[in-house]
């Protein structure tokens, strides 16, 4: 049976969303552990990659590069409400790439 490819994404702008807020001190600098836990849970049956867009210089270009190279069957975006617009942009970019 063919293993599905899963790409899990964490948006980049979470620090920017809270940059002028007192909540800025509570925003973690650490990688998204929830995506790592999810990846660990499904890696027995799926090939999994995680893209933390906070640690790359050009997030959109990196996403396109991974979509081309990895060719995922499924893409998941983990976000909180303040990152909704960026998550929507990521979903639109994935959808556009998938249709081409």
PDB file of C-alpha atoms in Angstrom:
ATOM      1  CA  UNK A   1       0.000   0.000   0.000  1.00  0.00           C
ATOM      2  CA  UNK A   2       1.306   3.445  -0.976  1.00  0.00           C
ATOM      3  CA  UNK A   3       2.155   5.701   1.953  1.00  0.00           C
ATOM      4  CA  UNK A   4       0.437   9.077   1.900  1.00  0.00           C
ATOM      5  CA  UNK A   5       2.555  12.198   2.173  1.00  0.00           C
ATOM      6  CA  UNK A   6       1.476  14.741   4.784  1.00  0.00           C
ATOM      7  CA  UNK A   7       2.815  18.289   5.112  1.00  0.00           C
ATOM      8  CA  UNK A   8       2.113  20.065   8.404  1.00  0.00           C
ATOM      9  CA  UNK A   9       2.563  23.846   8.485  1.00  0.00           C
ATOM     10  CA  UNK A  10       2.918  26.421  11.248  1.00  0.00           C
ATOM     11  CA  UNK A  11       2.374  30.026   9.994  1.00  0.00           C
ATOM     12  CA  UNK A  12       5.121  32.613  10.337  1.00  0.00           C
ATOM     13  CA  UNK A  13       3.503  35.777  11.632  1.00  0.00           C
ATOM     14  CA  UNK A  14       2.439  34.847  15.167  1.00  0.00           C
ATOM     15  CA  UNK A  15       5.084  37.130  16.746  1.00  0.00           C
ATOM     16  CA  UNK A  16       4.039  39.995  14.455  1.00  0.00           C
ATOM     17  CA  UNK A  17       0.375  39.634  15.419  1.00  0.00           C
ATOM     18  CA  UNK A  18       1.204  40.243  19.070  1.00  0.00           C
ATOM     19  CA  UNK A  19       4.176  42.590  18.587  1.00  0.00           C
ATOM     20  CA  UNK A  20       2.370  45.656  19.966  1.00  0.00           C
ATOM     21  CA  UNK A  21       0.553  43.759  22.687  1.00  0.00           C
ATOM     22  CA  UNK A  22       1.466  42.849  26.244  1.00  0.00           C
ATOM     23  CA  UNK A  23       0.800  39.261  25.161  1.00  0.00           C
ATOM     24  CA  UNK A  24       4.007  39.373  23.114  1.00  0.00           C
ATOM     25  CA  UNK A  25       5.991  38.077  26.093  1.00  0.00           C
ATOM     26  CA  UNK A  26       3.797  34.963  26.236  1.00  0.00           C
ATOM     27  CA  UNK A  27       4.254  33.976  22.583  1.00  0.00           C
ATOM     28  CA  UNK A  28       6.637  31.016  22.495  1.00  0.00           C
ATOM     29  CA  UNK A  29       9.875  31.107  20.530  1.00  0.00           C
ATOM     30  CA  UNK A  30       9.948  27.298  20.504  1.00  0.00           C
ATOM     31  CA  UNK A  31       8.871  25.116  17.588  1.00  0.00           C
ATOM     32  CA  UNK A  32       5.282  23.955  17.400  1.00  0.00           C
ATOM     33  CA  UNK A  33       5.181  20.873  19.607  1.00  0.00           C
ATOM     34  CA  UNK A  34       1.615  20.073  18.597  1.00  0.00           C
ATOM     35  CA  UNK A  35       2.727  19.467  15.010  1.00  0.00           C
ATOM     36  CA  UNK A  36       5.632  17.325  16.191  1.00  0.00           C
ATOM     37  CA  UNK A  37       3.266  15.218  18.320  1.00  0.00           C
ATOM     38  CA  UNK A  38       0.853  14.823  15.410  1.00  0.00           C
ATOM     39  CA  UNK A  39       3.694  13.890  13.049  1.00  0.00           C
ATOM     40  CA  UNK A  40       4.965  11.283  15.499  1.00  0.00           C
ATOM     41  CA  UNK A  41       1.498   9.779  15.795  1.00  0.00           C
ATOM     42  CA  UNK A  42       0.997   9.352  12.036  1.00  0.00           C
ATOM     43  CA  UNK A  43       4.508   8.654  10.763  1.00  0.00           C
ATOM     44  CA  UNK A  44       4.055   4.907  11.042  1.00  0.00           C
ATOM     45  CA  UNK A  45       1.587   5.010   8.138  1.00  0.00           C
ATOM     46  CA  UNK A  46       2.468   8.288   6.408  1.00  0.00           C
ATOM     47  CA  UNK A  47       5.533  10.196   5.249  1.00  0.00           C
ATOM     48  CA  UNK A  48       5.445  13.464   7.172  1.00  0.00           C
ATOM     49  CA  UNK A  49       7.211  16.814   6.871  1.00  0.00           C
ATOM     50  CA  UNK A  50       6.791  19.859   9.108  1.00  0.00           C
ATOM     51  CA  UNK A  51       7.280  23.392   7.817  1.00  0.00           C
ATOM     52  CA  UNK A  52       7.679  25.974  10.574  1.00  0.00           C
ATOM     53  CA  UNK A  53       7.365  29.146   8.539  1.00  0.00           C
ATOM     54  CA  UNK A  54       8.735  31.237  11.437  1.00  0.00           C
ATOM     55  CA  UNK A  55      12.270  29.964  10.878  1.00  0.00           C
ATOM     56  CA  UNK A  56      12.651  30.475   7.124  1.00  0.00           C
ATOM     57  CA  UNK A  57      13.601  33.728   5.407  1.00  0.00           C
ATOM     58  CA  UNK A  58      11.032  33.568   2.605  1.00  0.00           C
ATOM     59  CA  UNK A  59       8.073  31.497   3.836  1.00  0.00           C
ATOM     60  CA  UNK A  60       6.022  31.482   0.621  1.00  0.00           C
ATOM     61  CA  UNK A  61       9.004  30.488  -1.518  1.00  0.00           C
ATOM     62  CA  UNK A  62       9.917  27.745   0.942  1.00  0.00           C
ATOM     63  CA  UNK A  63       6.347  26.440   0.881  1.00  0.00           C
ATOM     64  CA  UNK A  64       6.342  26.293  -2.928  1.00  0.00           C
ATOM     65  CA  UNK A  65       9.728  24.528  -2.894  1.00  0.00           C
ATOM     66  CA  UNK A  66       8.468  21.879  -0.459  1.00  0.00           C
ATOM     67  CA  UNK A  67       5.224  21.411  -2.410  1.00  0.00           C
ATOM     68  CA  UNK A  68       7.262  20.774  -5.572  1.00  0.00           C
ATOM     69  CA  UNK A  69       9.797  18.450  -3.955  1.00  0.00           C
ATOM     70  CA  UNK A  70       7.644  16.548  -1.450  1.00  0.00           C
ATOM     71  CA  UNK A  71       4.347  16.531  -3.409  1.00  0.00           C
ATOM     72  CA  UNK A  72       2.122  16.001  -0.343  1.00  0.00           C
ATOM     73  CA  UNK A  73      -1.244  14.255  -0.563  1.00  0.00           C
ATOM     74  CA  UNK A  74      -2.489  16.188   2.466  1.00  0.00           C
ATOM     75  CA  UNK A  75      -1.576  19.563   3.940  1.00  0.00           C
ATOM     76  CA  UNK A  76      -2.505  20.678   7.445  1.00  0.00           C
ATOM     77  CA  UNK A  77      -2.108  24.192   8.833  1.00  0.00           C
ATOM     78  CA  UNK A  78      -2.043  24.698  12.593  1.00  0.00           C
ATOM     79  CA  UNK A  79      -3.011  28.204  13.657  1.00  0.00           C
ATOM     80  CA  UNK A  80      -4.816  30.287  16.236  1.00  0.00           C
ATOM     81  CA  UNK A  81      -7.426  32.926  15.489  1.00  0.00           C
ATOM     82  CA  UNK A  82      -4.933  35.821  15.156  1.00  0.00           C
ATOM     83  CA  UNK A  83      -3.156  33.893  12.385  1.00  0.00           C
ATOM     84  CA  UNK A  84      -6.363  33.154  10.453  1.00  0.00           C
ATOM     85  CA  UNK A  85      -5.552  35.462   7.532  1.00  0.00           C
ATOM     86  CA  UNK A  86      -2.083  34.029   7.029  1.00  0.00           C
ATOM     87  CA  UNK A  87      -3.454  30.479   7.316  1.00  0.00           C
ATOM     88  CA  UNK A  88      -6.026  31.347   4.636  1.00  0.00           C
ATOM     89  CA  UNK A  89      -3.250  32.659   2.394  1.00  0.00           C
ATOM     90  CA  UNK A  90      -1.296  29.442   2.931  1.00  0.00           C
ATOM     91  CA  UNK A  91      -4.373  27.371   2.050  1.00  0.00           C
ATOM     92  CA  UNK A  92      -4.950  29.465  -1.082  1.00  0.00           C
ATOM     93  CA  UNK A  93      -1.314  29.028  -2.122  1.00  0.00           C
ATOM     94  CA  UNK A  94      -1.523  25.244  -1.637  1.00  0.00           C
ATOM     95  CA  UNK A  95      -4.792  25.095  -3.557  1.00  0.00           C
ATOM     96  CA  UNK A  96      -3.383  27.168  -6.430  1.00  0.00           C
ATOM     97  CA  UNK A  97      -0.269  24.984  -6.585  1.00  0.00           C
ATOM     98  CA  UNK A  98      -2.387  21.819  -6.494  1.00  0.00           C
ATOM     99  CA  UNK A  99      -4.504  22.974  -9.450  1.00  0.00           C
ATOM    100  CA  UNK A 100      -1.519  23.781 -11.676  1.00  0.00           C
TER     101      UNK A 100
END
